[in-house]
CSV table of N, CA, C and O in Angstrom, one decimal:
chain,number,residue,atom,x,y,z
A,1167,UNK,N,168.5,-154.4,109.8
A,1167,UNK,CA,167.4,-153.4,109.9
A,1167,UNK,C,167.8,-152.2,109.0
A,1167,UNK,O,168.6,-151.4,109.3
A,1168,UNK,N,166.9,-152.3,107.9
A,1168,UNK,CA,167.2,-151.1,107.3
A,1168,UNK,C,166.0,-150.2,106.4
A,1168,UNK,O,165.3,-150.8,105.7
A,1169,UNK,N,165.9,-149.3,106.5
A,1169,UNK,CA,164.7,-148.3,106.1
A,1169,UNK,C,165.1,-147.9,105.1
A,1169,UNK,O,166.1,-147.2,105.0
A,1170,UNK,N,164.1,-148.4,103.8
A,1170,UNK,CA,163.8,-148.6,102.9
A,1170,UNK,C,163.7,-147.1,102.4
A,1170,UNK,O,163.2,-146.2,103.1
A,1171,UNK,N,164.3,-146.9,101.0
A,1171,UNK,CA,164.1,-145.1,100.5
A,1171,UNK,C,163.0,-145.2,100.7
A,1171,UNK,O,162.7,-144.6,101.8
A,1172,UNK,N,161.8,-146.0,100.0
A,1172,UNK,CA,160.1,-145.5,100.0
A,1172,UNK,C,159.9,-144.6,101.5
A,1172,UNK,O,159.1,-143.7,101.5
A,1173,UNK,N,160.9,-145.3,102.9
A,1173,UNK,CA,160.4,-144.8,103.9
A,1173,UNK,C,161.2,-143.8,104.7
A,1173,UNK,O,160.8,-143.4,105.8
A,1174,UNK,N,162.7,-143.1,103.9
A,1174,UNK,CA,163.2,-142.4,104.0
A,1174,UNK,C,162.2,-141.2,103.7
A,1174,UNK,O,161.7,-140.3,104.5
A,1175,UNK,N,161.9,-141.6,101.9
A,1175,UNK,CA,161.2,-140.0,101.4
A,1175,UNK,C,160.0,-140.0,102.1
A,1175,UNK,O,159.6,-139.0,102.6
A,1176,UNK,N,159.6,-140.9,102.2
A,1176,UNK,CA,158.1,-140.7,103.2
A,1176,UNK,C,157.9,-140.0,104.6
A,1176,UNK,O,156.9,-139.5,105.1
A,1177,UNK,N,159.4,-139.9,105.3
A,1177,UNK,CA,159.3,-138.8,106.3
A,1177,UNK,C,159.7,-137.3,105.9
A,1177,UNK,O,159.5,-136.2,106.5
A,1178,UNK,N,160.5,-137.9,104.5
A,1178,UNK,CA,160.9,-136.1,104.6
A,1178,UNK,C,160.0,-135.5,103.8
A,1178,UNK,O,160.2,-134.3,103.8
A,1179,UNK,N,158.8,-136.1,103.0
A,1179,UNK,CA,157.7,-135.8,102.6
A,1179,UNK,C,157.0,-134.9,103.8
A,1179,UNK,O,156.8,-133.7,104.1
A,1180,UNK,N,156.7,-136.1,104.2
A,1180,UNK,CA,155.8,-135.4,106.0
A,1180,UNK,C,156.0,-134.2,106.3
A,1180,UNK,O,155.2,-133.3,106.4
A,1181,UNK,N,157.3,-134.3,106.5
A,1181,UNK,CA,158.1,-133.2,107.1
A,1181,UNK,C,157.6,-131.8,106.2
A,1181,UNK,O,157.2,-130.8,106.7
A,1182,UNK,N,157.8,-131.9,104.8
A,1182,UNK,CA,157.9,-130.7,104.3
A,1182,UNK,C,156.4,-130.5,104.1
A,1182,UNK,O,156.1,-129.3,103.9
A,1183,UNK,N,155.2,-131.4,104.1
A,1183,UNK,CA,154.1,-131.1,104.4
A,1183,UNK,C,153.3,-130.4,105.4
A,1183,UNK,O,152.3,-129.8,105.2
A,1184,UNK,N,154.3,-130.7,106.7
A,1184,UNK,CA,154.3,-129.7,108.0
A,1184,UNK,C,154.6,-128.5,107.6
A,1184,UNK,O,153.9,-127.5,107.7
A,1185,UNK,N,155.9,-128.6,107.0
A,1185,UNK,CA,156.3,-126.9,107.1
A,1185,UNK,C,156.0,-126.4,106.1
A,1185,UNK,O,156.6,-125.3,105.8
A,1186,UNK,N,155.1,-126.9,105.1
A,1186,UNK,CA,154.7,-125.8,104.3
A,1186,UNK,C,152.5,-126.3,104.5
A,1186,UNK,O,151.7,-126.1,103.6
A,1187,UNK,N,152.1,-126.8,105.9
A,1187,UNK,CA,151.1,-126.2,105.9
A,1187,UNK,C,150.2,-125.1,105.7
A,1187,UNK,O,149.2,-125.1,105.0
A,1188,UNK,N,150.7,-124.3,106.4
A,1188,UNK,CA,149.6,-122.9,106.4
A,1188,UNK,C,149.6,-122.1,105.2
A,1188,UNK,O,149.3,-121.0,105.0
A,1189,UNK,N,150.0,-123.2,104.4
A,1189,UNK,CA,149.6,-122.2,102.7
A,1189,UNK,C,148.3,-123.5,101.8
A,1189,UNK,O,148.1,-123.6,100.6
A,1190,UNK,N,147.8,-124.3,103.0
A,1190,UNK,CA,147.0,-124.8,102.7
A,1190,UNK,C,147.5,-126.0,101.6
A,1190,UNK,O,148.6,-126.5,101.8
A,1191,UNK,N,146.8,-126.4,100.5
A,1191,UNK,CA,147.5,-127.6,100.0
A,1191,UNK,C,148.3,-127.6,98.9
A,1191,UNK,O,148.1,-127.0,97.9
A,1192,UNK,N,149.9,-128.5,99.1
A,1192,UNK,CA,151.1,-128.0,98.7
A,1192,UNK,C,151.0,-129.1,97.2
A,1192,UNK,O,150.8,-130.3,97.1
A,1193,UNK,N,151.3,-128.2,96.1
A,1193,UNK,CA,151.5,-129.1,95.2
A,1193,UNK,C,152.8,-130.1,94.9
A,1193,UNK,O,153.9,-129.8,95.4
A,1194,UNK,N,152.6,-131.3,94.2
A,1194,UNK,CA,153.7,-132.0,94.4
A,1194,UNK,C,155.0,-131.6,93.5
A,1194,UNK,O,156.1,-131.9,93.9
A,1195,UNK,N,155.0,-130.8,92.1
A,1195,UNK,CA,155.8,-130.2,92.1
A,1195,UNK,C,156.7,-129.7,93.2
A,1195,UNK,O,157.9,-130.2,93.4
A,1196,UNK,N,156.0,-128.7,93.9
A,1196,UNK,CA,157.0,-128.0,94.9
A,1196,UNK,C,157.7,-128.8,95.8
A,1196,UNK,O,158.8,-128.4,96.2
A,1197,UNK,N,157.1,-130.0,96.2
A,1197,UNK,CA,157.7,-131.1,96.7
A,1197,UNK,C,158.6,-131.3,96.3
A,1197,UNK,O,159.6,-130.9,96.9
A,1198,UNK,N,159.0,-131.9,95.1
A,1198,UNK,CA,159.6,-132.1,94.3
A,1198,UNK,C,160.9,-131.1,94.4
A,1198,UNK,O,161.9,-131.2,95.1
A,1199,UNK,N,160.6,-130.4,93.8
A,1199,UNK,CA,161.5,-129.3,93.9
A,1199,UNK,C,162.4,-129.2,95.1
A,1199,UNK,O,163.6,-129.6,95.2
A,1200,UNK,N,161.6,-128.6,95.9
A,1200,UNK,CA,162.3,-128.6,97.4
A,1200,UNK,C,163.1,-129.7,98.5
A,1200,UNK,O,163.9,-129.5,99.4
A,1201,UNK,N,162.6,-131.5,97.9
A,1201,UNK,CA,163.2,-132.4,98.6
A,1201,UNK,C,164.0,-133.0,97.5
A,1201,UNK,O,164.7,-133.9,98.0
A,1202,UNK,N,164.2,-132.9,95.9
A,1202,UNK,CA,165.1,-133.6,95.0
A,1202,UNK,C,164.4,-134.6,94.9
A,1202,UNK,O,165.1,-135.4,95.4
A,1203,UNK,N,163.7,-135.0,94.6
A,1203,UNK,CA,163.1,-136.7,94.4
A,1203,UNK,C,162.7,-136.5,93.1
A,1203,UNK,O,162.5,-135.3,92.7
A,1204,UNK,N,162.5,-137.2,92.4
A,1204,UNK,CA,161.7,-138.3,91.5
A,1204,UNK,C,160.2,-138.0,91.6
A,1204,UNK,O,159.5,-138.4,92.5
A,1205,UNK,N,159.4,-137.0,90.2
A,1205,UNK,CA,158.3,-136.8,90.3
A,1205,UNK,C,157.3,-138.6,90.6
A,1205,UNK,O,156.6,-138.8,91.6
A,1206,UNK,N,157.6,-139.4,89.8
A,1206,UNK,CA,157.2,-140.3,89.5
A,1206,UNK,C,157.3,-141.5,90.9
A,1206,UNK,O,156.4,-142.2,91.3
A,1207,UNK,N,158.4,-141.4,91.5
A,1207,UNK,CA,158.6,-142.2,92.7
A,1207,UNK,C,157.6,-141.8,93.7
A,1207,UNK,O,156.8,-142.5,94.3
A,1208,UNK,N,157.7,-140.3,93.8
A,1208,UNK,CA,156.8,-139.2,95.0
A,1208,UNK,C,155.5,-139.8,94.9
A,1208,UNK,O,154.9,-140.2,95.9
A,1209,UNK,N,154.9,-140.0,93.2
A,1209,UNK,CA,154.0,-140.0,92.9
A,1209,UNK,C,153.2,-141.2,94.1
A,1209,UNK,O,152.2,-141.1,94.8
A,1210,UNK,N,153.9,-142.1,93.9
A,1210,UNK,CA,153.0,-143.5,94.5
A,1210,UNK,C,153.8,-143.4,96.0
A,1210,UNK,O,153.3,-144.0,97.0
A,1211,UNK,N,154.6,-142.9,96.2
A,1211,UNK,CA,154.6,-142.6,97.6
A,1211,UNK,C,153.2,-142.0,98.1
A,1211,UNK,O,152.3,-142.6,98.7
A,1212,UNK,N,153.3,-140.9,97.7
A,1212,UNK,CA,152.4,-140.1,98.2
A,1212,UNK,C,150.4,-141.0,98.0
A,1212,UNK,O,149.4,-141.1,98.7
A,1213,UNK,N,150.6,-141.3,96.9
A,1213,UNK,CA,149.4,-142.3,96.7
A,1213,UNK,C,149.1,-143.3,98.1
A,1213,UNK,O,148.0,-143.5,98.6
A,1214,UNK,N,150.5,-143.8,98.4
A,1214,UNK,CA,150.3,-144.8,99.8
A,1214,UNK,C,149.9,-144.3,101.0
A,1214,UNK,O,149.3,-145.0,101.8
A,1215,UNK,N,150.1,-143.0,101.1
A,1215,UNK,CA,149.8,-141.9,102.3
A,1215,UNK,C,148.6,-141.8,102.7
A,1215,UNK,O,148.1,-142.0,103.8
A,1216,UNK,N,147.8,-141.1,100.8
A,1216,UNK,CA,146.8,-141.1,101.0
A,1216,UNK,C,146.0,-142.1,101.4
A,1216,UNK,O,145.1,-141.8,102.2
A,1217,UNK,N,146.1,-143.6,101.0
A,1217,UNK,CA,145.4,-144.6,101.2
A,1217,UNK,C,145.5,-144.5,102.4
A,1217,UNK,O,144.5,-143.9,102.9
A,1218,UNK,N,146.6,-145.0,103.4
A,1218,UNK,CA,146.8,-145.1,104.5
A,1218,UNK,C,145.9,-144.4,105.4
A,1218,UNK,O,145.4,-144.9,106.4
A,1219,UNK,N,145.8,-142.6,104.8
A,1219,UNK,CA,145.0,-142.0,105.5
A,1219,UNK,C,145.8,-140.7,106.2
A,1219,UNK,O,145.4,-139.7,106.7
A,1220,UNK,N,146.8,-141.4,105.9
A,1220,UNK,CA,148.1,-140.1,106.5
A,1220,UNK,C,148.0,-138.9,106.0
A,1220,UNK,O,148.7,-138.0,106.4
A,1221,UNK,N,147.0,-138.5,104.8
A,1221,UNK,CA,147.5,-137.5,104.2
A,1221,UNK,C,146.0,-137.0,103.0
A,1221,UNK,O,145.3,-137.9,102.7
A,1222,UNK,N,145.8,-136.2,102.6
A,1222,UNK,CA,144.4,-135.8,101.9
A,1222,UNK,C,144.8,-135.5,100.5
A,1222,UNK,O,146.0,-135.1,100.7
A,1223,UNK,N,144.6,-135.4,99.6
A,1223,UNK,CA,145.0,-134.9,98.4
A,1223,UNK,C,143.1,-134.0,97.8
A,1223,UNK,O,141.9,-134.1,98.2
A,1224,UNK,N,143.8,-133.4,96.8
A,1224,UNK,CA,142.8,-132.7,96.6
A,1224,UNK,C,143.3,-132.7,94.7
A,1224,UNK,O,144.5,-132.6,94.5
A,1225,UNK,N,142.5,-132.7,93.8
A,1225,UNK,CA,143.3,-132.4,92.2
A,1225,UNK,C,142.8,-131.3,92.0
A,1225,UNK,O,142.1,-130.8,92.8
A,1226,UNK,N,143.1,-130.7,90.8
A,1226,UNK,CA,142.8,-129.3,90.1
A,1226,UNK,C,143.9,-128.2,90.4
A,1226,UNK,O,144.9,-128.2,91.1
A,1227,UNK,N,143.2,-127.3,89.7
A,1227,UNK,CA,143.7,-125.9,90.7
A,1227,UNK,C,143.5,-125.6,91.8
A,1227,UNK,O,142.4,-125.7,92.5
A,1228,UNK,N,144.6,-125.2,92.2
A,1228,UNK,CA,144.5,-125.0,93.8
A,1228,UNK,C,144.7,-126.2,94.8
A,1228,UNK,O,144.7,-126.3,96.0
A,1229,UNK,N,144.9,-126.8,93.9
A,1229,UNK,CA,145.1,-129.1,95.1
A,1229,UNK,C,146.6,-129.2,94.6
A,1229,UNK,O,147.4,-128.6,94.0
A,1230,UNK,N,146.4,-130.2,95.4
A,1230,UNK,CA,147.9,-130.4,96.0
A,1230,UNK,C,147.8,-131.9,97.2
A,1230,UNK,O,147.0,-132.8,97.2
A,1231,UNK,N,148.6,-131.6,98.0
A,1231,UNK,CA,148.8,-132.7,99.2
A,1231,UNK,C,148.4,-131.9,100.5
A,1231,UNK,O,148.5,-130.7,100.4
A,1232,UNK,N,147.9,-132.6,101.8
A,1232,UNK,CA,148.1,-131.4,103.4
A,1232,UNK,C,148.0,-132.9,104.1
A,1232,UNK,O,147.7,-134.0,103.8
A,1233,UNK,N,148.6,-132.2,105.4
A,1233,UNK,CA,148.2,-133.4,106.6
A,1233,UNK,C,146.9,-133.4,106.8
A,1233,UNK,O,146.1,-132.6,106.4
A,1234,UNK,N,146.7,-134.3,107.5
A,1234,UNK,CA,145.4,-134.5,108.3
A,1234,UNK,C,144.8,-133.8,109.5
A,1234,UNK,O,143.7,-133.2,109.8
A,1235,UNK,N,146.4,-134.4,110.3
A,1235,UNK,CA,146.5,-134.4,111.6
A,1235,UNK,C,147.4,-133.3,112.0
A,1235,UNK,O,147.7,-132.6,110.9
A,1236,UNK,N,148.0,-132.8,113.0
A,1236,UNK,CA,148.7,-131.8,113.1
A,1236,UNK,C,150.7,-133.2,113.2
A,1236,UNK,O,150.9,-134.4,113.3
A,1237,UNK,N,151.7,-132.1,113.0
A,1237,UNK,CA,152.8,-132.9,112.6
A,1237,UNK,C,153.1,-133.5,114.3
A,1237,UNK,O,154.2,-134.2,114.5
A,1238,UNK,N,152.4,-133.4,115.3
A,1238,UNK,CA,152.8,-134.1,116.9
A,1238,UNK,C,151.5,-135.0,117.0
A,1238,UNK,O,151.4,-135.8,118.0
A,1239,UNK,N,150.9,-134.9,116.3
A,1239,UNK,CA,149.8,-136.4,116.2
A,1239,UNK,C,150.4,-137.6,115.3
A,1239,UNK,O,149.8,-138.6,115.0
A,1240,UNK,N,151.5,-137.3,115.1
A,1240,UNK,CA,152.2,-138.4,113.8
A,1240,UNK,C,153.5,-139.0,114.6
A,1240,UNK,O,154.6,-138.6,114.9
A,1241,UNK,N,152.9,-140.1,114.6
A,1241,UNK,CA,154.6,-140.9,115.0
A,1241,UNK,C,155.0,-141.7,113.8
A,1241,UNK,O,154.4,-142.2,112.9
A,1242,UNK,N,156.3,-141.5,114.2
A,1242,UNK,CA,157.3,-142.2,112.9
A,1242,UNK,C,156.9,-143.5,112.9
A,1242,UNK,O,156.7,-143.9,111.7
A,1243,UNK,N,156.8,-144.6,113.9
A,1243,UNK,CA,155.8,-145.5,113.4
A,1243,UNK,C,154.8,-145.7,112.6
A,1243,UNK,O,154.8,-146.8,112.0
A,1244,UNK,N,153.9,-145.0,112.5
A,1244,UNK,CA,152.7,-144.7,112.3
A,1244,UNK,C,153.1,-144.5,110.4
A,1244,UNK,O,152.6,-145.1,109.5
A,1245,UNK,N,154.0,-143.7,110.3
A,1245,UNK,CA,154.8,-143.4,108.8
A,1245,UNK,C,155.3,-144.5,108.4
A,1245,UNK,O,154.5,-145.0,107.6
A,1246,UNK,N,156.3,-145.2,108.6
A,1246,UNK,CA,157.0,-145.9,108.2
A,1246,UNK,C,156.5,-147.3,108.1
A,1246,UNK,O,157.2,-148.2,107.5
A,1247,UNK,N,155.0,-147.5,109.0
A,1247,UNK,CA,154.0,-148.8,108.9
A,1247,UNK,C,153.9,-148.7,107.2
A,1247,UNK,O,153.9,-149.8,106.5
A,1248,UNK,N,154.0,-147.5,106.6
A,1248,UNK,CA,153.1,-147.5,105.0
A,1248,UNK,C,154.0,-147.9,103.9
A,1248,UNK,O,153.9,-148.1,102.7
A,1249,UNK,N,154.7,-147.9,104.7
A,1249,UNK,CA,156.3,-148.0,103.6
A,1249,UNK,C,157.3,-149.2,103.9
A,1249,UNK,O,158.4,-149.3,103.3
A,1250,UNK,N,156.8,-150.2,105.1
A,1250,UNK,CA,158.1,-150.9,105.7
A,1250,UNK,C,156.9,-151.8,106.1
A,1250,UNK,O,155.9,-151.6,106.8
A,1251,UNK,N,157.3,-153.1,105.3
A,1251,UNK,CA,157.0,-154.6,106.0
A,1251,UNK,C,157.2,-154.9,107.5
A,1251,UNK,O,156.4,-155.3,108.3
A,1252,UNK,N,158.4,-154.7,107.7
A,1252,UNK,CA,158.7,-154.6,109.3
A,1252,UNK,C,159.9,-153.8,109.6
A,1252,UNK,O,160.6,-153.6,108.6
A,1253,UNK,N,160.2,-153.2,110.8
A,1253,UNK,CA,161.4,-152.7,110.9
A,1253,UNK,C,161.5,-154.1,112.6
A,1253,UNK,O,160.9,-154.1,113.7
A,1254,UNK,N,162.4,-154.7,112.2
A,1254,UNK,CA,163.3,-155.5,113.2
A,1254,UNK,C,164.6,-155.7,113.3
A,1254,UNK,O,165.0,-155.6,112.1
A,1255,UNK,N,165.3,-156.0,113.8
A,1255,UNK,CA,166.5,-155.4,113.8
A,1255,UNK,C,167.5,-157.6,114.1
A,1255,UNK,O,168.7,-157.9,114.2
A,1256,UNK,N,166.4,-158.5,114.3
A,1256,UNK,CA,166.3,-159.3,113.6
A,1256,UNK,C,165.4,-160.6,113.5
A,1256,UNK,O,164.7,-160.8,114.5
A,1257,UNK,N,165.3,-161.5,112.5
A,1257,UNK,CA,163.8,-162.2,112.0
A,1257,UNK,C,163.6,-162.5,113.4
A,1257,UNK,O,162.7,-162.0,114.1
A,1258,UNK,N,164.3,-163.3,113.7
A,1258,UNK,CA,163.6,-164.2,115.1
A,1258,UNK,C,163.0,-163.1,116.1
A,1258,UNK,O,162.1,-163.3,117.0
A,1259,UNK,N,163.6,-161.9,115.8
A,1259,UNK,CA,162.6,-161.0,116.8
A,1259,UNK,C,161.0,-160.9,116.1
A,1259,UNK,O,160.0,-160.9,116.9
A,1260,UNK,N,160.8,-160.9,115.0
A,1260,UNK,CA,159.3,-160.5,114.8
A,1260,UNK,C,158.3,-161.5,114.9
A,1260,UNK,O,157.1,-161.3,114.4
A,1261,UNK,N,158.8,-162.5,115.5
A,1261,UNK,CA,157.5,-163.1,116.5
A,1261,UNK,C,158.4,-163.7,117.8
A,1261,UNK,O,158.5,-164.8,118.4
A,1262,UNK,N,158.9,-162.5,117.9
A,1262,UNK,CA,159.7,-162.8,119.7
A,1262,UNK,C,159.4,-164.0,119.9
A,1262,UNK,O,158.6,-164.3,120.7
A,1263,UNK,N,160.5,-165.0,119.1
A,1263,UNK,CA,160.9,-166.3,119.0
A,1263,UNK,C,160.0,-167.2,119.0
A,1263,UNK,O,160.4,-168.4,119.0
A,1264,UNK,N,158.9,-167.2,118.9
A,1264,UNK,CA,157.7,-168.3,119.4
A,1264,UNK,C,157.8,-169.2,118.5
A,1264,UNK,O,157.1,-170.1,118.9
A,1265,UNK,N,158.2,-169.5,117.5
A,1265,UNK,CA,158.4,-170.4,116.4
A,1265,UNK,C,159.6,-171.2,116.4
A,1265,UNK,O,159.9,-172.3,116.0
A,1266,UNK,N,160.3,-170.1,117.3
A,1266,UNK,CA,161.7,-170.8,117.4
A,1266,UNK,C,162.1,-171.7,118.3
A,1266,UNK,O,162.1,-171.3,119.4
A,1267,UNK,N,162.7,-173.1,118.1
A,1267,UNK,CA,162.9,-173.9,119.0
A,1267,UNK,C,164.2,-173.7,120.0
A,1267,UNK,O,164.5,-174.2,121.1
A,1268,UNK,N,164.9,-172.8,119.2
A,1268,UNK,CA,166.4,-172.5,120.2
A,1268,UNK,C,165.7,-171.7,121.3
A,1268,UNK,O,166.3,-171.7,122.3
A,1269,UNK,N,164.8,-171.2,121.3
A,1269,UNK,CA,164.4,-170.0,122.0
A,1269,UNK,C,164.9,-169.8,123.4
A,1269,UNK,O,165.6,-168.8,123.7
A,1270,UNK,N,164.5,-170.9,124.2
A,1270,UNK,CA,165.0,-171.3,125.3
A,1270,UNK,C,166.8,-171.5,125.5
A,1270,UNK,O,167.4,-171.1,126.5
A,1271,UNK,N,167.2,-171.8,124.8
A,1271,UNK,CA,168.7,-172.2,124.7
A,1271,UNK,C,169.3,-171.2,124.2
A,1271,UNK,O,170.6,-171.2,124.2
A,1272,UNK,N,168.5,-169.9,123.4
A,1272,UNK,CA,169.1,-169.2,122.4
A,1272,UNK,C,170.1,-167.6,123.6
A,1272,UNK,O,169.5,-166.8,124.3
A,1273,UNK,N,171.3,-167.7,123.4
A,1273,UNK,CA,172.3,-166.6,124.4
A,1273,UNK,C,171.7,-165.3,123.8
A,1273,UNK,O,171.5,-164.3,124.5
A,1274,UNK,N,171.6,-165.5,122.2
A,1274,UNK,CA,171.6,-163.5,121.7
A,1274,UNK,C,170.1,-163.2,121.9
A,1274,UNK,O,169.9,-162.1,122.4
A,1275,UNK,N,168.8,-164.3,121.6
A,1275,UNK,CA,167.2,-163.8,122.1
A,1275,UNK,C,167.6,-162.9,122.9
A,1275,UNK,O,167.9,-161.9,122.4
A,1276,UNK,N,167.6,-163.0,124.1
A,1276,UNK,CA,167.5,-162.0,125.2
A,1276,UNK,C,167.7,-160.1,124.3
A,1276,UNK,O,166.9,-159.1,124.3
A,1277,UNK,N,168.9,-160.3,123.7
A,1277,UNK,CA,169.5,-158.9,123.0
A,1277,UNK,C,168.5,-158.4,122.2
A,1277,UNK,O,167.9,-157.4,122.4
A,1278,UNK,N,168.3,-159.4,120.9
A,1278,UNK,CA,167.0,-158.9,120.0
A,1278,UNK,C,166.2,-158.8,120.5
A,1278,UNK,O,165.8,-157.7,120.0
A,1279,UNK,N,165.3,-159.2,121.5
A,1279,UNK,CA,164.3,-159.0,122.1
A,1279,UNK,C,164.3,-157.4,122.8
A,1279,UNK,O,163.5,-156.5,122.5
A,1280,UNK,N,165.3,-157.3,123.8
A,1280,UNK,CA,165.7,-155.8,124.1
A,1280,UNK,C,166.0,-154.8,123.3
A,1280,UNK,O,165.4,-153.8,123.6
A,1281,UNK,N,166.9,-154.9,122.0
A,1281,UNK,CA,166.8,-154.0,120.8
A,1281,UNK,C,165.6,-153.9,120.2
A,1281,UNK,O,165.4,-152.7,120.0
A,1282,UNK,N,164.6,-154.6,119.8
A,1282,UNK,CA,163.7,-154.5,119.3
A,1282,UNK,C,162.5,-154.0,120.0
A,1282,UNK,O,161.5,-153.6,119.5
A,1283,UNK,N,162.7,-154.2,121.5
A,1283,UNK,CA,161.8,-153.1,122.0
A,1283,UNK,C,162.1,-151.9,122.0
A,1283,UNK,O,161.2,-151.1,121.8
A,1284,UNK,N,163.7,-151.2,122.2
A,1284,UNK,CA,164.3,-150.0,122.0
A,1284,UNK,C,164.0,-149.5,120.9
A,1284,UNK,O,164.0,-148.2,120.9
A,1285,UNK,N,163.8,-150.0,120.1
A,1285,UNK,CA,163.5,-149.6,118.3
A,1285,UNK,C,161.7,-149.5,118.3
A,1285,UNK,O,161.4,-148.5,117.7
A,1286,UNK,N,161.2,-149.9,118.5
A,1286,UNK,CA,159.7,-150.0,118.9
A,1286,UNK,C,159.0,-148.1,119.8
A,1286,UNK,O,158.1,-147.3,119.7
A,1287,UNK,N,160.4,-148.1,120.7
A,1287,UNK,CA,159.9,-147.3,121.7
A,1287,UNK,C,160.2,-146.2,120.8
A,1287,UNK,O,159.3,-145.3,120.6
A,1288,UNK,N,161.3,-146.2,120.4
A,1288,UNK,CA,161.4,-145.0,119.7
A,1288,UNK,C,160.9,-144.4,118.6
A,1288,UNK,O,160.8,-143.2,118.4
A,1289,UNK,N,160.3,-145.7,117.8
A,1289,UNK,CA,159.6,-145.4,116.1
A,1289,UNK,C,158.0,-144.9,117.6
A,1289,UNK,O,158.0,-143.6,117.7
A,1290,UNK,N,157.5,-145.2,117.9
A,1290,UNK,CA,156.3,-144.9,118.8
A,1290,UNK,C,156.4,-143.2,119.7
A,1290,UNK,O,155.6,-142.3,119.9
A,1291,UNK,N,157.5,-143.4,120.1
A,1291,UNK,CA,157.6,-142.1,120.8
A,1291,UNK,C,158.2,-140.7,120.1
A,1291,UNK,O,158.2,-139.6,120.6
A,1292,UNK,N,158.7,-141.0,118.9
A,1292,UNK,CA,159.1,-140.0,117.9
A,1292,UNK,C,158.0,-139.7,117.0
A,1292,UNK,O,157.4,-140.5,116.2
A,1293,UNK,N,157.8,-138.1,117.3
A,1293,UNK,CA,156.5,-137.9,116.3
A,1293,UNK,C,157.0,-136.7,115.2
A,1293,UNK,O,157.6,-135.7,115.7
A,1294,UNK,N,156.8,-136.8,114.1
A,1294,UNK,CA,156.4,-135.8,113.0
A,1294,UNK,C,157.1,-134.6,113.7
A,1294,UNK,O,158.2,-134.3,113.1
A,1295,UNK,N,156.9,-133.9,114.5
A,1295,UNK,CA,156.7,-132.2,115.1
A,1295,UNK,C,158.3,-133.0,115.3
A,1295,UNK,O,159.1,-133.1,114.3
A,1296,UNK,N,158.6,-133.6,116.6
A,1296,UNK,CA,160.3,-134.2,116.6
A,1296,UNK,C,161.0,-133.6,115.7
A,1296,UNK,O,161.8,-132.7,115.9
A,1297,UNK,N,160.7,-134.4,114.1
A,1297,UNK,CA,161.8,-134.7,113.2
A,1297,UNK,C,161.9,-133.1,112.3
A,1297,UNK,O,162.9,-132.8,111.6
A,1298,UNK,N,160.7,-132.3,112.5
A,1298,UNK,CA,161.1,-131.0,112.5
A,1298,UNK,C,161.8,-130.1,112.9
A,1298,UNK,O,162.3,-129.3,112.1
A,1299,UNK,N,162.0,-130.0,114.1
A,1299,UNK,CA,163.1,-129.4,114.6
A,1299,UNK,C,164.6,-129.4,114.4
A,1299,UNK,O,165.3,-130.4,114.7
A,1300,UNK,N,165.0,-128.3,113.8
A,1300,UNK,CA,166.3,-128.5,113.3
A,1300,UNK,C,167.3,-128.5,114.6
A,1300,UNK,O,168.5,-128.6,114.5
C-alpha cells in the first residue's frame, strides 16, 4: 500500500489552499513556490481537483485556485479517491475475497480484512482541517 506522489502533492496542495484561503483565490505560482513542486506536474494535479469538484479555479487576473468546501468538510478519502486507483493494503482485500477460492481456508484474510478496514476508517475520519494542524 502505497500513496502515489500525485496523492502526496494532492494533500499538501489542499492544505496550502486552506491556509492561504482568506486571500480569496491563490495563484498556482505561489503554490508552487511555497510547496517546491513542479509547475507542470501541479498543473494536472490541480486540473483533477477541479474535475473532481474538490476545488474551483478561476483564469485571468485575479484567478487562481480556492476550496469549495471549508478544510473539515474534506476527508482525506475524499482527496486521495482523485489521485489513487485504490488504497489497500492487499489485492485480495479489494473485493474482501469474494473471488477468492482460499477465502474460506485463507489464515491471513481475517488480518487484511481488519487492516483494511483500519485504513478505510482513517482515510474517512481524517479531514483536511486534521492535516492542518501542526
Amino acid at each position: 500500500m502505497i500513496v502515489s506522489t500525485r496523492g502526496r502533492y494532492a494533500l499538501r496542495v489542499m492544505i496550502d489552499l486552506a491556509e492561504q484561503n482568506e486571500e480569496g483565490y491563490v495563484p498556482l505560482k505561489g503554490i508552487v513556490k511555497r510547496q517546491g513542486l513542479s509547475l507542470k506536474y501541479l498543473e494536472a494535479i490541480m486540473t483533477s481537483l477541479v474535475k473532481a469538484g474538490l476545488i474551483k479555479a478561476v483564469h485571468g487576473k485575479g484567478g487562481g485556485y480556492s476550496l469549495i468546501k471549508k478544510p473539515e468538510e474534506y476527508t482525506i478519502a475524499e482527496i486521495l479517491s482523485v489521485t489513487e486507483k485504490s488504497i489497500i493494503p492487499a489485492s485480495c482485500a479489494a473485493c474482501l475475497g469474494e473471488d477468492c477460492e482460499r477465502k474460506g481456508d485463507c489464515r491471513t484474510f481475517p488480518f487484511w480484512e481488519k487492516l483494511n478496514a483500519a485504513v478505510d476508517e482513517c482515510l474517512t475520519s481524517t479531514t483536511l482541517a486534521d492535516l492542518m494542524k501542526k
